[in-house]
Tab-separated table of C-alpha atoms and ligand atoms in Angstrom:
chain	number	residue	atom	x	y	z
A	8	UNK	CA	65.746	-56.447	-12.078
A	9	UNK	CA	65.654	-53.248	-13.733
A	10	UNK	CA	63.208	-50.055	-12.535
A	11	UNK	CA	62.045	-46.749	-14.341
A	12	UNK	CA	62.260	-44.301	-11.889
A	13	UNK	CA	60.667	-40.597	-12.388
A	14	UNK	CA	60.965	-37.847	-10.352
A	15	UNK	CA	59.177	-34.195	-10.657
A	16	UNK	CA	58.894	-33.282	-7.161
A	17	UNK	CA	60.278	-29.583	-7.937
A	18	UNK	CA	62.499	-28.142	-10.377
A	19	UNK	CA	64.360	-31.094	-11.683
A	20	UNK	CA	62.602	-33.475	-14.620
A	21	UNK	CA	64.204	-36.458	-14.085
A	22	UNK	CA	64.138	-40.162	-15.336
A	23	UNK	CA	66.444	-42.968	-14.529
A	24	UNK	CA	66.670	-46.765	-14.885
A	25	UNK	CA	68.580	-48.705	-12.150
A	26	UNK	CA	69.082	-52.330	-11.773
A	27	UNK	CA	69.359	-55.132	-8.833
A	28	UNK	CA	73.610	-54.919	-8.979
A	29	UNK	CA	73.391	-51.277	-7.892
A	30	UNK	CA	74.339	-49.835	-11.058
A	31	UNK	CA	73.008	-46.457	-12.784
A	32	UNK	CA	71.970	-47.997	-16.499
A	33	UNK	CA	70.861	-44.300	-16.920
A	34	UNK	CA	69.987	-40.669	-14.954
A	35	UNK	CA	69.017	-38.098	-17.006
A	36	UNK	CA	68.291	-34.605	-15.141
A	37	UNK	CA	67.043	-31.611	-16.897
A	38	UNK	CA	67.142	-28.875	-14.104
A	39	UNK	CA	64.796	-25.895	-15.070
A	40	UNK	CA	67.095	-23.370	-13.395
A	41	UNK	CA	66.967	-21.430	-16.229
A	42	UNK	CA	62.838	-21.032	-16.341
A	43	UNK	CA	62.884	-19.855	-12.591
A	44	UNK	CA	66.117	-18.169	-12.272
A	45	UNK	CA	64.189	-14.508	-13.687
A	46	UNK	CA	61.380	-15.015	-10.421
A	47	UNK	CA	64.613	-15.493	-8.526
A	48	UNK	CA	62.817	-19.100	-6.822
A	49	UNK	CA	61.034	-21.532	-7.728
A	50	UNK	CA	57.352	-20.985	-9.095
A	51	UNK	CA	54.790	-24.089	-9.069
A	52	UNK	CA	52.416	-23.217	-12.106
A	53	UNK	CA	56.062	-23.021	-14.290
A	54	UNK	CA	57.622	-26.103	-13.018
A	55	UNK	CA	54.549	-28.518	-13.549
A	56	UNK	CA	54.089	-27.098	-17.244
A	57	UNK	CA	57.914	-27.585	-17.842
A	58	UNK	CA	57.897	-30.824	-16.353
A	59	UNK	CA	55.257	-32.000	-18.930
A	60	UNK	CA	56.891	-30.639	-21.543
A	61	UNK	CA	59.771	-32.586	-20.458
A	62	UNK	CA	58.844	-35.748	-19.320
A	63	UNK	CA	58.205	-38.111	-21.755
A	64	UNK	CA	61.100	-37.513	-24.037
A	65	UNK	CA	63.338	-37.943	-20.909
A	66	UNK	CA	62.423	-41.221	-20.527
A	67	UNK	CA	62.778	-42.359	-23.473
A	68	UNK	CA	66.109	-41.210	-23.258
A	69	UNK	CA	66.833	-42.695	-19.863
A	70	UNK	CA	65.500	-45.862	-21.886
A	71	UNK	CA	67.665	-45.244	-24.983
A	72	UNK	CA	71.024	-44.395	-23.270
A	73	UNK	CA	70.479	-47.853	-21.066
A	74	UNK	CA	69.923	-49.770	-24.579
A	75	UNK	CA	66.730	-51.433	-22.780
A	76	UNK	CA	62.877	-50.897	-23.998
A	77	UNK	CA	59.750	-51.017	-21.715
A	78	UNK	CA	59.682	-55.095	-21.986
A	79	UNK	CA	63.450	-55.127	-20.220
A	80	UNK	CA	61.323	-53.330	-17.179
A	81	UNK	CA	60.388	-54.956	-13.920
A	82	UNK	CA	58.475	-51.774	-12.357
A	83	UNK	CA	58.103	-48.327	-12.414
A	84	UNK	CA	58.793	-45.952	-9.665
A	85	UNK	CA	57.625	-42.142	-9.565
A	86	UNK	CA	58.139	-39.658	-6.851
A	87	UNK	CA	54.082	-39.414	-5.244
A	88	UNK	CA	55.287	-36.557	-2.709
A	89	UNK	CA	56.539	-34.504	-0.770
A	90	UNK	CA	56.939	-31.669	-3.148
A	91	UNK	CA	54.803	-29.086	-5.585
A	92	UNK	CA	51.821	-30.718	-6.006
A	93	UNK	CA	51.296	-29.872	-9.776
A	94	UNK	CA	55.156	-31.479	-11.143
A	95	UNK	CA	54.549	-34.355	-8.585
A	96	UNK	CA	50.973	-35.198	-10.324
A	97	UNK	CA	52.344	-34.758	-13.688
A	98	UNK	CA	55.267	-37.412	-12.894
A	99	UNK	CA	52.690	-39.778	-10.820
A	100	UNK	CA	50.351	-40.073	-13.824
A	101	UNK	CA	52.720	-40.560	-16.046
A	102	UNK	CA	54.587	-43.598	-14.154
A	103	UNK	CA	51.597	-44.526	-13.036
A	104	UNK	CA	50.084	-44.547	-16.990
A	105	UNK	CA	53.535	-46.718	-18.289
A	106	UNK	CA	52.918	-49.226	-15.411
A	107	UNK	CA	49.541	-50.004	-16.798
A	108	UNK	CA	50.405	-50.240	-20.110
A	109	UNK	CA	52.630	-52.387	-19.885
A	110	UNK	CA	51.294	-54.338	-17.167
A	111	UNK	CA	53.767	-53.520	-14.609
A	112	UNK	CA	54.009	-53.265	-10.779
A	113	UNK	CA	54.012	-49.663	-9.530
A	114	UNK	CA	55.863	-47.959	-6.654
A	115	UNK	CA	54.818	-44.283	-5.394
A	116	UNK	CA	57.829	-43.087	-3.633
A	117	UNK	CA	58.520	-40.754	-0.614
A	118	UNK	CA	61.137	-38.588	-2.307
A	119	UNK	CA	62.734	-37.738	1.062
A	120	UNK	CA	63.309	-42.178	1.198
A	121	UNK	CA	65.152	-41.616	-2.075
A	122	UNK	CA	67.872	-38.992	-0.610
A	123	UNK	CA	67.362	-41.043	2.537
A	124	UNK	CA	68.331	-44.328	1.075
A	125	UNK	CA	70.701	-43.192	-1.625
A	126	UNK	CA	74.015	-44.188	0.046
A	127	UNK	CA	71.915	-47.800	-0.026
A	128	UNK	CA	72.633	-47.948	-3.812
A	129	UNK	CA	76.397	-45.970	-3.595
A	130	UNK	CA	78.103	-47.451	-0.907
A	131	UNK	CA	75.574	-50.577	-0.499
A	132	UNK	CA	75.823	-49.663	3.361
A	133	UNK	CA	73.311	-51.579	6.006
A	134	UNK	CA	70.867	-50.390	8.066
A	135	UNK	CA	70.506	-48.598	10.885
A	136	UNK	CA	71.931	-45.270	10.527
A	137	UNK	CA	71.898	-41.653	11.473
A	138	UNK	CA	70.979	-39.225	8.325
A	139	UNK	CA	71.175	-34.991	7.669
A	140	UNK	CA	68.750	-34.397	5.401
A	141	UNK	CA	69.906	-30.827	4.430
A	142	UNK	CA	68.258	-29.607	0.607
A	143	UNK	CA	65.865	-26.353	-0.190
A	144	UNK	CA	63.038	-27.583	1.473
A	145	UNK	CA	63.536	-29.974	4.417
A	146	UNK	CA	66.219	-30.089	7.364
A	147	UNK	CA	66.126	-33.144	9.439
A	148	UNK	CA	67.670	-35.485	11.517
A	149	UNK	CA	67.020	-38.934	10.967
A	150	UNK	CA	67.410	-42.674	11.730
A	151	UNK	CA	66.838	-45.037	8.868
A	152	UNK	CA	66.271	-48.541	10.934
A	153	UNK	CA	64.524	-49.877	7.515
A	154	UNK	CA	62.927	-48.941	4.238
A	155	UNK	CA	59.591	-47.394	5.671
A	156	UNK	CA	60.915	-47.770	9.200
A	157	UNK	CA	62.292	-43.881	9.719
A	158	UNK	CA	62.567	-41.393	13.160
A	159	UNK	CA	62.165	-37.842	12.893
A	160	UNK	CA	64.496	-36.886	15.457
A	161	UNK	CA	64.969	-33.149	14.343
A	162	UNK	CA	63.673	-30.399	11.763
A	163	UNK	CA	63.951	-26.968	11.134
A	164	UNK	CA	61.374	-24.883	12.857
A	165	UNK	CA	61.717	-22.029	10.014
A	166	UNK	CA	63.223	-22.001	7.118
A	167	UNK	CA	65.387	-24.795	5.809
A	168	UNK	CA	69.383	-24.736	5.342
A	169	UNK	CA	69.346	-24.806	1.652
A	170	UNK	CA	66.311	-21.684	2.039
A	171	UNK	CA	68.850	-19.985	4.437
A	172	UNK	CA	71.992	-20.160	1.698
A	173	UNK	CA	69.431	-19.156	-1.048
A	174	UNK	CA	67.788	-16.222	0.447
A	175	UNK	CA	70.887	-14.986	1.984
A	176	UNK	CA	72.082	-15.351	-1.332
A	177	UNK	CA	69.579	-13.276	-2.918
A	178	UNK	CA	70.393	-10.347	-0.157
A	179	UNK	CA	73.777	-10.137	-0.957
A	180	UNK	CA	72.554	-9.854	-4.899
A	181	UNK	CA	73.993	-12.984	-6.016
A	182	UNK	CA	71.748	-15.392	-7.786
A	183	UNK	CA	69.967	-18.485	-7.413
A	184	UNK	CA	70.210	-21.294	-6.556
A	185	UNK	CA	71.899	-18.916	-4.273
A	186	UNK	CA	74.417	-22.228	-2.376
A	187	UNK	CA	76.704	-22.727	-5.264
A	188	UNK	CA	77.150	-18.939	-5.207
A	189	UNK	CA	77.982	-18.668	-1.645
A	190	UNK	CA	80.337	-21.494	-2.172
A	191	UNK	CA	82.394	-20.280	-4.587
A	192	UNK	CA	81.987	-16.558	-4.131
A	193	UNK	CA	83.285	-17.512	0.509
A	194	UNK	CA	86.418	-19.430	-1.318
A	195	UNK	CA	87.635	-16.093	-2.716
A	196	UNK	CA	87.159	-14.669	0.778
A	197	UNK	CA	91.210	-13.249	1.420
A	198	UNK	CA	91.215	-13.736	5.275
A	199	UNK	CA	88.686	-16.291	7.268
A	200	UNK	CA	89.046	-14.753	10.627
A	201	UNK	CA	88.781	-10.939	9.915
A	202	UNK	CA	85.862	-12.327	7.614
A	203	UNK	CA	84.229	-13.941	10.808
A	204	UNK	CA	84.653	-11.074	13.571
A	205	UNK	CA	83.704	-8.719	11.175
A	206	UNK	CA	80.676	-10.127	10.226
A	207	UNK	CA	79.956	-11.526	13.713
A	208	UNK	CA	76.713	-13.680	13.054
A	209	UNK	CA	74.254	-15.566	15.435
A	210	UNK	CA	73.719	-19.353	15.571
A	211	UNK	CA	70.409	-20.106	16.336
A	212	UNK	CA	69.724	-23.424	18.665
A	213	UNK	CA	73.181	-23.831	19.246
A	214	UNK	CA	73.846	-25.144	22.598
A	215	UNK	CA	69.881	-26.003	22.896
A	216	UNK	CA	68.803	-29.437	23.953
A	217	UNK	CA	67.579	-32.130	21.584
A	218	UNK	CA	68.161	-31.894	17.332
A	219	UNK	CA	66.117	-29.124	16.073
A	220	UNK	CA	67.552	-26.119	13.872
A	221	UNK	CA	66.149	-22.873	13.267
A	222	UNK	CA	67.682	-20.691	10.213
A	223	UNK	CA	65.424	-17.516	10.287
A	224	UNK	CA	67.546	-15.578	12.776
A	225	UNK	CA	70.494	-16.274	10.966
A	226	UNK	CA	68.820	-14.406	7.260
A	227	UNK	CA	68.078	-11.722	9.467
A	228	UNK	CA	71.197	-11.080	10.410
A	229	UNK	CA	72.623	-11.494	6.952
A	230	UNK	CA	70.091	-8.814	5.843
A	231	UNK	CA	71.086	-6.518	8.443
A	232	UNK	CA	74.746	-6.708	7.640
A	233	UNK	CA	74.228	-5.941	4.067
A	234	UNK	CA	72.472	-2.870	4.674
A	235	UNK	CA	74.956	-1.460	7.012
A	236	UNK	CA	76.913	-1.982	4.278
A	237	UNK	CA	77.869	1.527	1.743
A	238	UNK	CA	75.042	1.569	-0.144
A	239	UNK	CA	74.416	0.602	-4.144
A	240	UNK	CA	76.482	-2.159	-5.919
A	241	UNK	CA	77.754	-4.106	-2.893
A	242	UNK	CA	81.036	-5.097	-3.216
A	243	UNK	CA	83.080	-7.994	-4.571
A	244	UNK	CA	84.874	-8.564	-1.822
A	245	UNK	CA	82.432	-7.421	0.964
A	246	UNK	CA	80.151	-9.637	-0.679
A	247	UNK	CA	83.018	-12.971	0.210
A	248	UNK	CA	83.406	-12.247	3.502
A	249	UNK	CA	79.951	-11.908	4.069
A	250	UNK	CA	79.494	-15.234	2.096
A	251	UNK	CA	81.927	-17.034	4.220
A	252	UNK	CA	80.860	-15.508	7.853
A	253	UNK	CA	77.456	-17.043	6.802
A	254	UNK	CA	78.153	-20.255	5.195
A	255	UNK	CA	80.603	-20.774	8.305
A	256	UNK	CA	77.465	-19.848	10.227
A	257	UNK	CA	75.061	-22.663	8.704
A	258	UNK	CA	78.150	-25.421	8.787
A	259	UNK	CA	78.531	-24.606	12.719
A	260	UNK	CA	74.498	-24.790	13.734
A	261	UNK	CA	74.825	-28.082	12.027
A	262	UNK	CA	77.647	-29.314	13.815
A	263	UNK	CA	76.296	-28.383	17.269
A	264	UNK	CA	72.918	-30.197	16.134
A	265	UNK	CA	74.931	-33.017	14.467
A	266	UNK	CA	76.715	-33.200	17.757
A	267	UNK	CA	73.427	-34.213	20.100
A	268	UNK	CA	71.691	-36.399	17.597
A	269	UNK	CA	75.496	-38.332	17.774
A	270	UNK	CA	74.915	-38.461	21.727
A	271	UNK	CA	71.541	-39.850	21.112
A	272	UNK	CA	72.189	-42.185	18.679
A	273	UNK	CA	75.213	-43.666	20.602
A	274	UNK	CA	73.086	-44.164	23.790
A	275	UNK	CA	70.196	-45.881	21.833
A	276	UNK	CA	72.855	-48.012	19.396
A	277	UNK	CA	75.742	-48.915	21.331
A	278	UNK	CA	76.042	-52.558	19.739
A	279	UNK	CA	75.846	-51.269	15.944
A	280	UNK	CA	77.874	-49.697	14.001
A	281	UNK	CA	78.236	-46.098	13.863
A	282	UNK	CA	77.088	-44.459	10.515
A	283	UNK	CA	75.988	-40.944	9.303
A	284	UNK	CA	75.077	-40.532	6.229
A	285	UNK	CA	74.513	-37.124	4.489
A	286	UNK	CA	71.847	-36.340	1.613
A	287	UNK	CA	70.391	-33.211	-0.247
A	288	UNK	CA	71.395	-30.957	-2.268
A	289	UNK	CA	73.185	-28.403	0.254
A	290	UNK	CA	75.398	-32.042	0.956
A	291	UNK	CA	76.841	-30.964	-2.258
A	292	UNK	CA	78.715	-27.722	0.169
A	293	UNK	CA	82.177	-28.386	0.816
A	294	UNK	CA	82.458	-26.582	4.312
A	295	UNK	CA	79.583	-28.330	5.340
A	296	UNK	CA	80.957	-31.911	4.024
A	297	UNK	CA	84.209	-31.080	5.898
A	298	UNK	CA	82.395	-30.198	9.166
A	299	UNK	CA	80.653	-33.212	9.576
A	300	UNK	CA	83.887	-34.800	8.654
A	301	UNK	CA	85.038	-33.687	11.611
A	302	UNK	CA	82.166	-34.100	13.729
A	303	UNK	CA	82.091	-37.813	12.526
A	304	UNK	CA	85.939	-38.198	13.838
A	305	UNK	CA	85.190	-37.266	16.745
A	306	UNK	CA	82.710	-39.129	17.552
A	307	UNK	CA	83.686	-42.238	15.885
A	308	UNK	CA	81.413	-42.486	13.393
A	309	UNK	CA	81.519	-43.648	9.457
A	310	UNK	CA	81.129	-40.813	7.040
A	311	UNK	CA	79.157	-41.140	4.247
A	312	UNK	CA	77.767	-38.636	1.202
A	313	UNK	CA	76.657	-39.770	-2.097
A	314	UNK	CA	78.989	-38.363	-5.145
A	315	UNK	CA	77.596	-35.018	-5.569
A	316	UNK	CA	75.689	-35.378	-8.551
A	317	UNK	CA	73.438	-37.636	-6.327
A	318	UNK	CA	72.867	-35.414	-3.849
A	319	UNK	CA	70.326	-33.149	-5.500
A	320	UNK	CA	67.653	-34.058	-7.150
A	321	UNK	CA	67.419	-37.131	-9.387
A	322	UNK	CA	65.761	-40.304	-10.669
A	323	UNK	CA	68.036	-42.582	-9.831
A	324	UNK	CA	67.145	-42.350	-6.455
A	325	UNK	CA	63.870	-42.789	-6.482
A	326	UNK	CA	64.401	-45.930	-8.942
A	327	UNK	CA	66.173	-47.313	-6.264
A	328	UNK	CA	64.030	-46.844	-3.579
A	329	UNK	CA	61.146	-48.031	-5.832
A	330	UNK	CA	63.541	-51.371	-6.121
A	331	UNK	CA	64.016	-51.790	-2.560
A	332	UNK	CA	60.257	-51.480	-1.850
A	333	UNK	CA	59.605	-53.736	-4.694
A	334	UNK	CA	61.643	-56.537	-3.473
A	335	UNK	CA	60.008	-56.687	0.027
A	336	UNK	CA	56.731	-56.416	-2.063
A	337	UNK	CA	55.692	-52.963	-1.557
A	338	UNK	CA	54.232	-51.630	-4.319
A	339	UNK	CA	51.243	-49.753	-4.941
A	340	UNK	CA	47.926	-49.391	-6.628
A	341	UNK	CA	46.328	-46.712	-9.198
A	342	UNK	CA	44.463	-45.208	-6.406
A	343	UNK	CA	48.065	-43.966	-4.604
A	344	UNK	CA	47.715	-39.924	-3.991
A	345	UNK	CA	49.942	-37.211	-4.945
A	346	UNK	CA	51.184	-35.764	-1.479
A	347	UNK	CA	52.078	-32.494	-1.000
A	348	UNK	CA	53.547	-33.144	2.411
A	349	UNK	CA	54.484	-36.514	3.586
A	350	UNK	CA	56.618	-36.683	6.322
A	351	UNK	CA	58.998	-39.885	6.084
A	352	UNK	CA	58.532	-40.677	10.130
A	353	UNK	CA	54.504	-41.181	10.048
A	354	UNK	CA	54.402	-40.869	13.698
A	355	UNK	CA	55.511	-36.971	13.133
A	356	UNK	CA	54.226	-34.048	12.427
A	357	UNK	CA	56.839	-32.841	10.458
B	20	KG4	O1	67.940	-31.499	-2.824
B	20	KG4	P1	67.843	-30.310	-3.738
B	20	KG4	O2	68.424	-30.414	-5.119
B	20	KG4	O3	66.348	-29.882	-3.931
B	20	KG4	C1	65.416	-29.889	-2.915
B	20	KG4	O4	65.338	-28.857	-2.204
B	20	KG4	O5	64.749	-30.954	-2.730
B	20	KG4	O6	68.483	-29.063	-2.973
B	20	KG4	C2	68.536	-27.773	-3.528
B	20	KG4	C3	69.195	-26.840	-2.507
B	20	KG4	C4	69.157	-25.369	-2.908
B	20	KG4	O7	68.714	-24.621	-1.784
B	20	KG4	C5	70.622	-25.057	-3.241
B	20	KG4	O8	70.979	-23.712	-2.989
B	20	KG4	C6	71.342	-26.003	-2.311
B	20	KG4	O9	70.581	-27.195	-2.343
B	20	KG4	N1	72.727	-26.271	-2.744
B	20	KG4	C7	73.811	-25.878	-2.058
B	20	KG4	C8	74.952	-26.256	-2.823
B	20	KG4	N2	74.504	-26.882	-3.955
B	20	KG4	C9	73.123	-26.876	-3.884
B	20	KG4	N3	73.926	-25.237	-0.882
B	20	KG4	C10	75.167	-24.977	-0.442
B	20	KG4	N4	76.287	-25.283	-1.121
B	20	KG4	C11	76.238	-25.930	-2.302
B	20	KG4	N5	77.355	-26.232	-2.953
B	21	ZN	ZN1	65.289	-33.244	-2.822
């Protein structure tokens, strides 16, 4: 069984073909860094126009580098939300257009159930397990029991991690996506510890009950630091300590969190056994990756993370999950909606 997937949720055009043996015939990903990087974020209007511009030729080239054509196709799968409502429309009609044409089923997919069910197609691992959902927009804690079957057992209450790295980014002048930057600008930092006292931050939640983060206190405090530094060009190597006192900073509020949702998830699945898997793009952070590493030894539990270039955004992904739906016959009609927000765990707010 082979499936078109599409995905335009934000700034990534992407189109992918995977098949029923779990392998990637194809994952193109144009990323429009480049467009947005001048407004320093992301900006809707720009996105969906780029996305259209984009679109078809990428599938046919997802089509072309898998040597298949539309008749080799079983169904179509396009993200239908969460995401910027214009580039999520523009991928929806068009996957949505191919299915009817060529007389295909059609799957509108949660793009948070493609990062959530990625590991699924990489390390073909079974249900139920705990997932960090860490990218630019969301935060969450989560328990995949089943495709569709998802708990919401934390989120951010402000900003999200990936925000947090990319506006703390942008204060210290570096630019975006401003998580690579902090990344490899903290590894230069020449001594950890002095880096740490010296830019002593807080960590917001830690300690707290239950699985919820909060990231807003910690940009503040980033933004105070750099303006008690000298003023005019910060510099280089102010700029790495400050870099690796605040990616520590995120890594740690996510291992406290990590560390109650592991609690929780023990007491509720103590016959199963014990998985975490994490997805997004800010699962592409070393420090972070090693954290949880730790976190997971300690608490007995199976580490998994997709290869990095499946941790951001892509089409493969959501050509999976549009497989996995398709095979337990969930597919969907014309009339499907493009969702701005569409929280995974119906029974949530978030
Ligand atoms: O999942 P993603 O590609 O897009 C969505 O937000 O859905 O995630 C993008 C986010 C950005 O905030 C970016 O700064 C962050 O992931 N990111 C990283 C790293 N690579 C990407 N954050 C920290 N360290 C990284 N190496
Ligand atoms: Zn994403």
């Amino acid at each position: 069984m082979n499936i078109l997937g599409i995905e335009t949720s934000c700034d990534e055009t992407s189109a992918a073909i995977v098949n029923s043996d779990r392998e990637i015939c194809s994952n193109i990903v144009f990323s429009q860094l480049e467009e947005h990087a001048v407004f320093g974020g992301v900006v809707p209007e720009v996105a969906a126009r780029a996305h259209m511009e984009k679109l078809d030729h990428m599938i046919r080239a997802a089509l072309s580098d898998a040597e298949l054509t539309f008749s080799d196709l079983d169904g179509i799968a396009a993200t239908a939300g969460p995401g910027l409502i214009g580039g999520v429309m523009v991928g929806l009609m068009t996957g949505k257009a191919i299915a009817a044409a060529h007389n295909l089923p059609f799957i509108g997919v949660n793009h948070m159930e493609g990062h959530a069910i990625t590991p699924r197609l990489t390390d073909n691992i079974e249900f139920p397990y705990l997932l960090l959902l860490v990218s630019g927009g969301h935060t969450q804690i989560l328990v995949c029991e089943g495709v569709d079957q998802y708990q919401l057992w934390g989120t951010t209450r402000d900003d999200a991690a990936g925000e947090c790295f990319d506006k703390s980014a942008k204060l210290m002048g570096l630019p975006y996506p401003g998580g690579p930057e902090i990344q490899k600008i903290a590894a230069t930092c020449k001594d950890f510890d002095a880096a740490t006292k010296r830019f002593n931050l807080p960590l917001p939640m830690k300690g707290r009950e239950g699985c919820d983060f909060s990231f807003s206190g910690l940009k503040t405090a980033v933004r105070n630091q750099v303006e008690n530094l000298p003023a005019g060009t910060l510099k280089r190597e102010d700029v790495a300590d400050l870099a690796f006192a605040t990616q520590k900073a995120i890594a740690d509020i996510i291992a406290d969190r990590m560390q109650n949702a592991m609690n929780q998830y023990k007491s509720k699945y103590d016959n199963t056994e014990l998985r975490l898997v994490v997805s997004g793009g800010v699962a592409a952070n070393t420090t972070i990756r090693e954290t949880l590493k730790s976190v997971c030894k300690k608490n007995q539990f199976q580490f998994y993370a997709p290869p990095t270039s499946l941790c951001g955004d892509n089409a493969a992904m959501i050509a999976w999950a549009g497989l996995e739906r398709l095979q337990l016959g969930l597919t969907n009609d014309m009339s499907m909606p493009a969702r701005p927000r569409w929280p995974l765990d119906q029974s949530a707010s978030a």
